[in-house]
mmCIF file of C-alpha atoms in Angstrom:
data_model
loop_
_atom_site.group_PDB
_atom_site.id
_atom_site.type_symbol
_atom_site.label_atom_id
_atom_site.label_comp_id
_atom_site.label_asym_id
_atom_site.label_seq_id
_atom_site.Cartn_x
_atom_site.Cartn_y
_atom_site.Cartn_z
ATOM 1 C CA TYR A 1 20.537 19.909 -25.011
ATOM 2 C CA ARG A 2 18.649 17.400 -22.818
ATOM 3 C CA MET A 3 16.589 17.369 -19.639
ATOM 4 C CA THR A 4 16.894 14.679 -16.965
ATOM 5 C CA GLY A 5 13.749 12.732 -16.021
ATOM 6 C CA ARG A 6 12.270 11.394 -12.824
ATOM 7 C CA SER A 7 13.289 8.291 -10.951
ATOM 8 C CA PRO A 8 11.377 5.119 -11.862
ATOM 9 C CA ILE A 9 9.542 4.923 -8.552
ATOM 10 C CA SER A 10 7.920 8.336 -9.067
ATOM 11 C CA GLU A 11 6.893 7.788 -12.681
ATOM 12 C CA PRO A 12 3.281 8.817 -13.355
ATOM 13 C CA SER A 13 2.498 5.301 -14.642
ATOM 14 C CA CYS A 14 3.442 3.845 -11.256
ATOM 15 C CA GLN A 15 1.266 6.399 -9.510
ATOM 16 C CA ARG A 16 -1.655 5.579 -11.773
ATOM 17 C CA ARG A 17 -1.322 1.861 -11.049
ATOM 18 C CA ALA A 18 -1.131 2.538 -7.315
ATOM 19 C CA ASP A 19 -4.147 4.851 -7.470
ATOM 20 C CA LYS A 20 -6.096 2.183 -9.366
ATOM 21 C CA VAL A 21 -5.342 -0.386 -6.659
ATOM 22 C CA ALA A 22 -6.379 2.095 -3.957
ATOM 23 C CA ARG A 23 -9.636 3.044 -5.713
ATOM 24 C CA ARG A 24 -10.593 -0.588 -6.306
ATOM 25 C CA ALA A 25 -9.856 -1.447 -2.690
ATOM 26 C CA GLY A 26 -11.952 1.504 -1.550
ATOM 27 C CA GLY A 27 -14.785 0.473 -3.866
ATOM 28 C CA PHE A 28 -14.679 -3.095 -2.522
ATOM 29 C CA VAL A 29 -14.880 -1.857 1.075
ATOM 30 C CA ILE A 30 -17.810 0.427 0.200
ATOM 31 C CA VAL A 31 -19.685 -2.435 -1.499
ATOM 32 C CA VAL A 32 -19.169 -4.701 1.527
ATOM 33 C CA GLY A 33 -20.412 -1.977 3.856
ATOM 34 C CA LEU A 34 -23.511 -1.351 1.694
ATOM 35 C CA PHE A 35 -24.385 -5.057 1.442
ATOM 36 C CA VAL A 36 -24.041 -5.633 5.185
ATOM 37 C CA LEU A 37 -25.995 -2.487 6.036
ATOM 38 C CA ALA A 38 -28.733 -3.566 3.617
ATOM 39 C CA GLY A 39 -28.767 -6.945 5.354
ATOM 40 C CA TRP A 40 -29.460 -5.259 8.694
ATOM 41 C CA VAL A 41 -32.090 -2.894 7.286
ATOM 42 C CA LEU A 42 -33.898 -5.650 5.353
ATOM 43 C CA ASP A 43 -33.126 -8.389 7.930
ATOM 44 C CA ILE A 44 -31.377 -10.677 5.423
ATOM 45 C CA PRO A 45 -28.982 -12.940 7.389
ATOM 46 C CA PHE A 46 -26.933 -13.893 4.321
ATOM 47 C CA LEU A 47 -25.910 -10.270 3.776
ATOM 48 C CA LYS A 48 -24.924 -9.852 7.423
ATOM 49 C CA GLY A 49 -22.728 -12.954 7.315
ATOM 50 C CA PRO A 50 -22.468 -15.152 4.197
ATOM 51 C CA VAL A 51 -21.291 -18.234 6.146
ATOM 52 C CA ALA A 52 -24.001 -19.717 8.375
ATOM 53 C CA GLY A 53 -22.996 -20.278 11.975
ATOM 54 C CA LEU A 54 -20.151 -17.745 11.956
ATOM 55 C CA VAL A 55 -20.156 -14.280 13.465
ATOM 56 C CA GLN A 56 -22.065 -11.634 11.536
ATOM 57 C CA MET A 57 -20.662 -8.206 10.734
ATOM 58 C CA LYS A 58 -22.295 -5.552 12.930
ATOM 59 C CA ALA A 59 -24.184 -2.585 11.504
ATOM 60 C CA ASP A 60 -21.791 -0.100 13.098
ATOM 61 C CA THR A 61 -18.892 -1.989 11.508
ATOM 62 C CA ALA A 62 -20.558 -1.590 8.097
ATOM 63 C CA ILE A 63 -20.932 2.152 8.722
ATOM 64 C CA GLY A 64 -17.258 2.383 9.671
ATOM 65 C CA PHE A 65 -16.275 0.536 6.492
ATOM 66 C CA LEU A 66 -18.439 2.858 4.394
ATOM 67 C CA ALA A 67 -16.657 5.838 5.947
ATOM 68 C CA LEU A 68 -13.134 4.452 5.488
ATOM 69 C CA GLY A 69 -13.830 3.122 1.974
ATOM 70 C CA ALA A 70 -15.145 6.504 0.864
ATOM 71 C CA ALA A 71 -12.196 8.225 2.557
ATOM 72 C CA LEU A 72 -9.814 5.993 0.598
ATOM 73 C CA VAL A 73 -11.480 6.818 -2.724
ATOM 74 C CA LEU A 74 -11.414 10.553 -1.936
ATOM 75 C CA SER A 75 -7.738 10.506 -0.962
ATOM 76 C CA THR A 76 -6.384 8.845 -4.137
ATOM 77 C CA GLY A 77 -4.614 10.727 -6.897
ATOM 78 C CA GLU A 78 -4.142 14.430 -6.282
ATOM 79 C CA PRO A 79 -7.263 15.267 -4.263
ATOM 80 C CA SER A 80 -8.616 18.791 -4.033
ATOM 81 C CA THR A 81 -8.954 20.629 -0.756
ATOM 82 C CA GLY A 82 -12.621 19.648 -0.551
ATOM 83 C CA ARG A 83 -11.857 15.968 -1.080
ATOM 84 C CA ARG A 84 -9.144 16.079 1.589
ATOM 85 C CA ARG A 85 -11.577 17.620 4.054
ATOM 86 C CA GLY A 86 -14.188 15.006 3.210
ATOM 87 C CA SER A 87 -11.654 12.215 3.652
ATOM 88 C CA ARG A 88 -10.585 13.559 7.044
ATOM 89 C CA ALA A 89 -14.211 13.938 8.170
ATOM 90 C CA LEU A 90 -15.017 10.340 7.214
ATOM 91 C CA ALA A 91 -11.864 9.113 8.918
ATOM 92 C CA GLY A 92 -12.923 11.040 12.021
ATOM 93 C CA LEU A 93 -16.285 9.230 11.974
ATOM 94 C CA ALA A 94 -14.526 5.830 11.942
ATOM 95 C CA ILE A 95 -12.250 6.942 14.787
ATOM 96 C CA LEU A 96 -15.281 8.092 16.795
ATOM 97 C CA ILE A 97 -16.987 4.705 16.363
ATOM 98 C CA GLY A 98 -13.820 2.921 17.464
ATOM 99 C CA VAL A 99 -13.153 5.173 20.463
ATOM 100 C CA ILE A 100 -16.711 4.948 21.798
ATOM 101 C CA THR A 101 -16.713 1.153 21.437
ATOM 102 C CA LEU A 102 -13.389 0.816 23.247
ATOM 103 C CA ALA A 103 -14.667 3.117 25.980
ATOM 104 C CA GLU A 104 -17.663 0.812 26.448
ATOM 105 C CA TYR A 105 -15.379 -2.189 26.897
ATOM 106 C CA VAL A 106 -12.987 -0.385 29.248
ATOM 107 C CA LEU A 107 -15.649 1.312 31.381
ATOM 108 C CA GLY A 108 -18.029 -1.657 31.356
ATOM 109 C CA ARG A 109 -20.893 0.622 30.391
ATOM 110 C CA ASN A 110 -23.298 0.699 27.463
ATOM 111 C CA LEU A 111 -23.159 4.184 25.929
ATOM 112 C CA GLY A 112 -25.950 3.385 23.478
ATOM 113 C CA LEU A 113 -23.922 3.310 20.274
ATOM 114 C CA ASP A 114 -24.382 -0.438 19.795
ATOM 115 C CA GLN A 115 -28.123 -0.247 19.170
ATOM 116 C CA LEU A 116 -28.409 3.387 18.101
ATOM 117 C CA LEU A 117 -29.542 2.801 14.514
ATOM 118 C CA LEU A 118 -30.374 -0.905 14.223
ATOM 119 C CA ARG A 119 -31.151 -3.385 16.977
ATOM 120 C CA ASP A 120 -29.390 -6.743 17.144
ATOM 121 C CA ALA A 121 -31.664 -8.964 19.150
ATOM 122 C CA SER A 122 -30.539 -12.341 17.783
ATOM 123 C CA SER A 123 -26.798 -12.335 18.479
ATOM 124 C CA VAL A 124 -25.618 -15.414 20.383
ATOM 125 C CA HIS A 125 -21.883 -14.714 20.306
ATOM 126 C CA THR A 126 -21.783 -11.956 22.915
ATOM 127 C CA VAL A 127 -23.628 -10.441 25.841
ATOM 128 C CA HIS A 128 -23.391 -7.063 24.053
ATOM 129 C CA PRO A 129 -25.624 -7.308 20.947
ATOM 130 C CA GLY A 130 -24.608 -4.970 18.142
ATOM 131 C CA ARG A 131 -21.234 -4.118 19.658
ATOM 132 C CA LEU A 132 -18.111 -4.176 17.498
ATOM 133 C CA ALA A 133 -15.279 -6.555 18.282
ATOM 134 C CA PRO A 134 -12.407 -4.887 20.177
ATOM 135 C CA GLN A 135 -10.059 -5.643 17.285
ATOM 136 C CA THR A 136 -12.466 -3.966 14.863
ATOM 137 C CA ALA A 137 -12.667 -0.868 17.057
ATOM 138 C CA ILE A 138 -8.862 -0.704 17.366
ATOM 139 C CA ASN A 139 -8.462 -1.020 13.591
ATOM 140 C CA PHE A 140 -10.967 1.782 13.003
ATOM 141 C CA VAL A 141 -8.896 4.043 15.259
ATOM 142 C CA LEU A 142 -5.579 3.034 13.668
ATOM 143 C CA LEU A 143 -6.740 3.300 10.057
ATOM 144 C CA GLY A 144 -8.685 6.498 10.674
ATOM 145 C CA TRP A 145 -5.523 7.976 12.161
ATOM 146 C CA ALA A 146 -3.598 6.795 9.090
ATOM 147 C CA PHE A 147 -5.988 8.710 6.829
ATOM 148 C CA LEU A 148 -5.524 11.859 8.896
ATOM 149 C CA LEU A 149 -1.744 11.540 8.422
ATOM 150 C CA LEU A 150 -1.789 10.832 4.669
ATOM 151 C CA SER A 151 -1.850 14.533 3.749
ATOM 152 C CA LYS A 152 0.654 15.538 6.415
ATOM 153 C CA PRO A 153 4.378 16.322 5.852
ATOM 154 C CA GLU A 154 6.752 13.397 5.329
ATOM 155 C CA GLY A 155 7.865 13.288 8.968
ATOM 156 C CA LYS A 156 4.339 12.581 10.200
ATOM 157 C CA SER A 157 3.106 10.525 7.250
ATOM 158 C CA ARG A 158 5.774 7.922 7.991
ATOM 159 C CA LEU A 159 3.432 6.599 10.679
ATOM 160 C CA VAL A 160 0.952 5.528 7.984
ATOM 161 C CA GLY A 161 2.987 2.380 7.257
ATOM 162 C CA PRO A 162 3.187 1.128 10.869
ATOM 163 C CA LEU A 163 -0.495 1.909 11.511
ATOM 164 C CA THR A 164 -1.697 -0.007 8.449
ATOM 165 C CA GLY A 165 0.836 -2.768 9.128
ATOM 166 C CA ILE A 166 -0.517 -3.382 12.633
ATOM 167 C CA SER A 167 -4.073 -3.576 11.277
ATOM 168 C CA PHE A 168 -2.997 -5.910 8.458
ATOM 169 C CA VAL A 169 -1.234 -8.333 10.805
ATOM 170 C CA GLY A 170 -4.186 -8.427 13.205
ATOM 171 C CA ALA A 171 -6.659 -9.088 10.390
ATOM 172 C CA LEU A 172 -4.385 -11.755 8.888
ATOM 173 C CA PHE A 173 -4.193 -13.571 12.227
ATOM 174 C CA ALA A 174 -7.983 -13.549 12.422
ATOM 175 C CA VAL A 175 -8.362 -15.008 8.914
ATOM 176 C CA ILE A 176 -5.762 -17.712 9.615
ATOM 177 C CA GLY A 177 -7.467 -18.444 12.937
ATOM 178 C CA TYR A 178 -10.784 -19.024 11.182
ATOM 179 C CA GLY A 179 -9.104 -21.259 8.612
ATOM 180 C CA TYR A 180 -7.377 -23.363 11.270
ATOM 181 C CA GLY A 181 -10.351 -23.428 13.631
ATOM 182 C CA VAL A 182 -8.177 -22.182 16.491
ATOM 183 C CA PRO A 183 -10.159 -21.135 19.612
ATOM 184 C CA ASN A 184 -10.184 -17.358 19.963
ATOM 185 C CA VAL A 185 -12.067 -14.584 21.677
ATOM 186 C CA ALA A 186 -15.304 -16.013 20.336
ATOM 187 C CA GLU A 187 -15.309 -18.237 23.415
ATOM 188 C CA VAL A 188 -15.201 -15.244 25.798
ATOM 189 C CA PRO A 189 -18.844 -14.211 26.368
ATOM 190 C CA SER A 190 -18.016 -10.656 27.407
ATOM 191 C CA LEU A 191 -16.197 -9.868 24.161
ATOM 192 C CA THR A 192 -17.557 -9.677 20.626
ATOM 193 C CA PRO A 193 -15.469 -11.734 18.167
ATOM 194 C CA ILE A 194 -14.404 -10.275 14.843
ATOM 195 C CA ALA A 195 -16.289 -11.674 11.853
ATOM 196 C CA LEU A 196 -14.424 -13.489 9.084
ATOM 197 C CA HIS A 197 -15.566 -11.100 6.321
ATOM 198 C CA THR A 198 -14.729 -8.165 8.589
ATOM 199 C CA ALA A 199 -11.131 -9.387 8.815
ATOM 200 C CA VAL A 200 -10.954 -9.943 5.038
ATOM 201 C CA THR A 201 -12.298 -6.447 4.401
ATOM 202 C CA PHE A 202 -9.649 -5.007 6.717
ATOM 203 C CA LEU A 203 -6.976 -6.817 4.687
ATOM 204 C CA VAL A 204 -8.231 -5.220 1.471
ATOM 205 C CA LEU A 205 -8.554 -1.811 3.151
ATOM 206 C CA THR A 206 -5.004 -1.836 4.494
ATOM 207 C CA ILE A 207 -3.628 -2.776 1.060
ATOM 208 C CA GLY A 208 -5.588 0.100 -0.470
ATOM 209 C CA ILE A 209 -4.273 2.587 2.082
ATOM 210 C CA ALA A 210 -0.706 1.400 1.490
ATOM 211 C CA ALA A 211 -1.187 1.807 -2.281
ATOM 212 C CA SER A 212 -2.540 5.347 -1.835
ATOM 213 C CA LYS A 213 0.903 6.451 -0.606
ATOM 214 C CA PRO A 214 3.038 6.178 -3.790
ATOM 215 C CA ASP A 215 6.284 6.950 -1.976
ATOM 216 C CA GLY A 216 5.662 4.252 0.611
ATOM 217 C CA LEU A 217 7.329 0.866 0.937
ATOM 218 C CA PHE A 218 4.355 -1.089 -0.466
ATOM 219 C CA VAL A 219 4.366 0.698 -3.829
ATOM 220 C CA GLU A 220 8.156 0.648 -3.968
ATOM 221 C CA VAL A 221 8.193 -3.133 -3.509
ATOM 222 C CA LEU A 222 5.549 -3.649 -6.203
ATOM 223 C CA THR A 223 7.073 -1.349 -8.821
ATOM 224 C CA GLY A 224 10.792 -1.103 -8.040
ATOM 225 C CA GLU A 225 13.354 -3.053 -10.074
ATOM 226 C CA GLY A 226 16.042 -3.229 -7.386
ATOM 227 C CA PRO A 227 17.248 -6.613 -6.115
ATOM 228 C CA GLY A 228 15.522 -6.125 -2.769
ATOM 229 C CA ASN A 229 12.172 -5.390 -4.444
ATOM 230 C CA VAL A 230 12.521 -8.410 -6.726
ATOM 231 C CA MET A 231 13.292 -10.641 -3.735
ATOM 232 C CA ALA A 232 10.305 -9.308 -1.783
ATOM 233 C CA ARG A 233 7.917 -9.895 -4.689
ATOM 234 C CA ARG A 234 9.080 -13.514 -4.944
ATOM 235 C CA LEU A 235 9.139 -14.404 -1.250
ATOM 236 C CA LEU A 236 6.143 -12.507 0.147
ATOM 237 C CA PRO A 237 3.522 -14.667 -1.626
ATOM 238 C CA LEU A 238 5.203 -17.755 -0.174
ATOM 239 C CA THR A 239 5.178 -16.454 3.371
ATOM 240 C CA VAL A 240 1.715 -14.869 3.311
ATOM 241 C CA LEU A 241 -0.192 -17.415 1.205
ATOM 242 C CA LEU A 242 1.515 -20.741 0.570
ATOM 243 C CA LEU A 243 2.830 -21.510 4.058
ATOM 244 C CA PRO A 244 -0.560 -20.996 5.756
ATOM 245 C CA ILE A 245 -2.193 -23.119 3.027
ATOM 246 C CA PHE A 246 0.315 -25.952 3.524
ATOM 247 C CA GLY A 247 -0.244 -25.779 7.262
ATOM 248 C CA TRP A 248 -4.015 -25.913 6.794
ATOM 249 C CA LEU A 249 -3.780 -28.949 4.488
ATOM 250 C CA THR A 250 -1.596 -30.705 7.040
ATOM 251 C CA LEU A 251 -4.114 -29.916 9.790
ATOM 252 C CA VAL A 252 -7.019 -31.244 7.696
ATOM 253 C CA GLY A 253 -5.163 -34.484 7.061
ATOM 254 C CA ASP A 254 -4.439 -34.915 10.757
ATOM 255 C CA ARG A 255 -8.078 -34.297 11.725
ATOM 256 C CA HIS A 256 -9.254 -36.932 9.256
ATOM 257 C CA GLY A 257 -6.712 -39.447 10.528
ATOM 258 C CA LEU A 258 -4.802 -39.659 7.251
ATOM 259 C CA TYR A 259 -1.460 -39.616 9.056
ATOM 260 C CA SER A 260 0.057 -39.151 12.499
ATOM 261 C CA THR A 261 1.254 -35.949 14.131
ATOM 262 C CA THR A 262 4.887 -36.914 13.516
ATOM 263 C CA TYR A 263 4.126 -37.485 9.854
ATOM 264 C CA ASP A 264 2.326 -34.092 9.796
ATOM 265 C CA ILE A 265 5.441 -32.276 10.928
ATOM 266 C CA ALA A 266 7.718 -34.207 8.577
ATOM 267 C CA LEU A 267 5.418 -33.554 5.619
ATOM 268 C CA LEU A 268 5.092 -29.835 6.408
ATOM 269 C CA VAL A 269 8.855 -29.388 6.815
ATOM 270 C CA SER A 270 9.584 -31.361 3.634
ATOM 271 C CA VAL A 271 7.135 -29.401 1.504
ATOM 272 C CA ALA A 272 8.238 -26.058 2.956
ATOM 273 C CA THR A 273 11.889 -26.953 2.350
ATOM 274 C CA VAL A 274 11.287 -27.913 -1.291
ATOM 275 C CA VAL A 275 9.163 -24.824 -1.997
ATOM 276 C CA LEU A 276 11.624 -22.445 -0.361
ATOM 277 C CA ALA A 277 14.567 -24.081 -2.132
ATOM 278 C CA LEU A 278 12.831 -23.668 -5.507
ATOM 279 C CA ALA A 279 12.019 -20.079 -4.608
ATOM 280 C CA VAL A 280 15.646 -19.371 -3.716
ATOM 281 C CA LEU A 281 16.873 -20.892 -6.992
ATOM 282 C CA SER A 282 14.339 -18.920 -9.017
ATOM 283 C CA LEU A 283 15.163 -15.775 -7.088
ATOM 284 C CA THR A 284 18.896 -16.263 -7.623
ATOM 285 C CA LYS A 285 18.360 -16.543 -11.373
ATOM 286 C CA ARG A 286 16.192 -13.424 -11.378
ATOM 287 C CA LEU A 287 18.671 -11.401 -9.301
ATOM 288 C CA ASN A 288 21.495 -12.446 -11.602
ATOM 289 C CA ARG A 289 19.519 -11.084 -14.572
ATOM 290 C CA VAL A 290 18.849 -7.851 -12.693
ATOM 291 C CA GLU A 291 22.544 -7.493 -11.839
ATOM 292 C CA LEU A 292 23.524 -8.187 -15.460
ATOM 293 C CA LYS A 293 21.131 -5.495 -16.680
ATOM 294 C CA ARG A 294 22.532 -3.103 -14.085
ATOM 295 C CA GLU A 295 26.096 -3.760 -15.223
ATOM 296 C CA GLN A 296 25.109 -3.320 -18.870
ATOM 297 C CA ALA A 297 23.348 -0.067 -18.063
ATOM 298 C CA ALA A 298 26.376 1.160 -16.114
ATOM 299 C CA ALA A 299 28.655 0.288 -19.047
ATOM 300 C CA ARG A 300 26.361 2.154 -21.456
ATOM 301 C CA ALA A 301 26.365 5.134 -19.112
ATOM 302 C CA VAL A 302 30.174 5.167 -19.036
ATOM 303 C CA ARG A 303 30.356 4.995 -22.840
ATOM 304 C CA LEU A 304 27.744 7.706 -23.186
ATOM 305 C CA ALA A 305 29.572 9.934 -20.708
ATOM 306 C CA ALA A 306 32.787 9.458 -22.664
ATOM 307 C CA LEU A 307 31.038 10.357 -25.927
ATOM 308 C CA VAL A 308 29.488 13.433 -24.360
ATOM 309 C CA GLU A 309 32.792 14.570 -22.868
ATOM 310 C CA THR A 310 34.783 14.142 -26.082
ATOM 311 C CA ALA A 311 32.126 15.474 -28.473
ATOM 312 C CA ASN A 312 32.974 18.511 -30.596
ATOM 313 C CA GLU A 313 29.510 19.982 -30.016
ATOM 314 C CA ALA A 314 28.464 21.698 -26.806
ATOM 315 C CA ILE A 315 26.208 19.301 -24.874
ATOM 316 C CA ILE A 316 24.320 20.687 -21.879
ATOM 317 C CA GLY A 317 21.918 18.852 -19.567
ATOM 318 C CA ALA A 318 19.450 20.413 -17.142
ATOM 319 C CA ASP A 319 16.864 19.164 -14.667
ATOM 320 C CA GLN A 320 13.195 20.147 -14.572
ATOM 321 C CA ASP A 321 14.000 23.257 -12.563
ATOM 322 C CA GLY A 322 16.298 24.516 -15.309
ATOM 323 C CA LEU A 323 19.529 23.897 -13.357
ATOM 324 C CA VAL A 324 22.569 22.683 -15.262
ATOM 325 C CA THR A 325 23.489 19.050 -14.561
ATOM 326 C CA THR A 326 25.719 18.139 -17.540
ATOM 327 C CA TRP A 327 28.495 20.233 -19.092
ATOM 328 C CA ASN A 328 31.069 18.870 -21.535
ATOM 329 C CA ARG A 329 34.405 20.283 -22.688
ATOM 330 C CA ALA A 330 32.979 21.746 -25.884
ATOM 331 C CA ALA A 331 30.417 23.688 -23.845
ATOM 332 C CA ALA A 332 33.220 25.004 -21.648
ATOM 333 C CA ARG A 333 35.152 26.206 -24.714
ATOM 334 C CA PHE A 334 32.086 27.749 -26.322
ATOM 335 C CA TYR A 335 30.618 29.540 -23.274
ATOM 336 C CA GLY A 336 33.758 30.109 -21.231
ATOM 337 C CA TYR A 337 32.467 28.495 -18.027
ATOM 338 C CA ASP A 338 34.283 25.631 -16.318
ATOM 339 C CA GLU A 339 32.201 22.659 -15.176
ATOM 340 C CA GLN A 340 32.624 23.611 -11.493
ATOM 341 C CA GLU A 341 31.385 27.126 -12.219
ATOM 342 C CA ILE A 342 28.228 26.216 -14.093
ATOM 343 C CA LEU A 343 26.869 23.009 -12.525
ATOM 344 C CA GLY A 344 23.815 23.728 -10.409
ATOM 345 C CA ARG A 345 23.306 27.207 -11.825
ATOM 346 C CA PRO A 346 20.236 28.267 -13.898
ATOM 347 C CA ILE A 347 20.627 27.522 -17.574
ATOM 348 C CA SER A 348 19.033 30.892 -18.315
ATOM 349 C CA ILE A 349 22.407 32.600 -17.784
ATOM 350 C CA LEU A 350 23.508 31.153 -21.135
ATOM 351 C CA CYS A 351 20.637 32.722 -23.047
ATOM 352 C CA PRO A 352 20.769 36.223 -24.566
ATOM 353 C CA PRO A 353 18.275 38.601 -22.891
ATOM 354 C CA GLU A 354 16.247 39.015 -26.089
ATOM 355 C CA ARG A 355 15.586 35.231 -26.205
ATOM 356 C CA ALA A 356 14.815 34.697 -22.504
ATOM 357 C CA ALA A 357 11.079 34.278 -23.129
ATOM 358 C CA GLU A 358 11.752 31.676 -25.832
ATOM 359 C CA GLN A 359 13.943 29.672 -23.488
ATOM 360 C CA ARG A 360 11.334 29.763 -20.692
ATOM 361 C CA ASP A 361 8.737 28.403 -23.101
ATOM 362 C CA LEU A 362 11.128 25.644 -24.173
ATOM 363 C CA LEU A 363 11.844 24.626 -20.581
ATOM 364 C CA ALA A 364 8.124 24.584 -19.756
ATOM 365 C CA GLU A 365 7.371 22.409 -22.809
ATOM 366 C CA VAL A 366 10.121 19.893 -21.998
ATOM 367 C CA ALA A 367 9.047 19.744 -18.356
ATOM 368 C CA SER A 368 5.420 19.075 -19.322
ATOM 369 C CA ARG A 369 6.454 16.227 -21.633
ATOM 370 C CA SER A 370 8.559 14.536 -18.950
ATOM 371 C CA ALA A 371 5.894 14.924 -16.227
#
């Protein structure tokens, strides 16, 4: 007798790893929010913005990060009803901050939220001291909405991925823009630019939210052993990290007059071509190993199925709900049921009434060990 297990993607170990990533991301966001808020309370410029001359994170942004970071920590694992309610309330606070800020920009009015708790009298980047950047406000709304959907049925929770993806892309553009020194909304006096550490914190937050949904694409890519997951794990670091770094190095060389613009392009294309070619070769080798393991596993499964079918002993398999999934010829001879008659039916029909309680205990014990 045997009981079938879970699929690899839903293994508890994978969930624990994903929960650990989510909790650490939430803790990081909380720490950033606390440091920035302390900087505003104690008037320590370094805590508001660690890089002199760049935009500082606003106090309301720090409060929003505290809310979303705490919501992320509360929503990891298998949260209780109280933790879910707390997470939704904190997400609602972030949404409220974002909506009010966007309303101020759209209506052209100051609703008083900007300077409600702490006054920002020294800002030189905007005509609205203390006001969040529009991108920050939009991300608060999107990510707050994502938290509200995390505990919803599958049909609605599918929006969590697109919402976090939009926020991730926007924050990534901001970080790359700072690295390349590309002119952005910081040059528009009527708009508050997003701070560099605000964008970085959004990147960490979106990764944490993605990790808190174990059945989502992010966790599947990180933990799955399929060819597509292997390919994504090899190519994503190149596209997200190495290509922007190569571009930045090329830009630095051009600014210092080390080579001409034509040479810049040729160098960037050459390096990108070599790196991608090496990645493709490495990926091909890895996928070949995965395919070989798959073929070997399939061959073992065929041999095992043949052994089970031709065995002289009755061999019966059942899932965690106690429904029959495997039934060999010996079992058919012994119990008198054909395979078509018994598959999918409760295994309890094979047990004498006086031993029903014993079988229930056995099924419960096996299920607990495979959980």
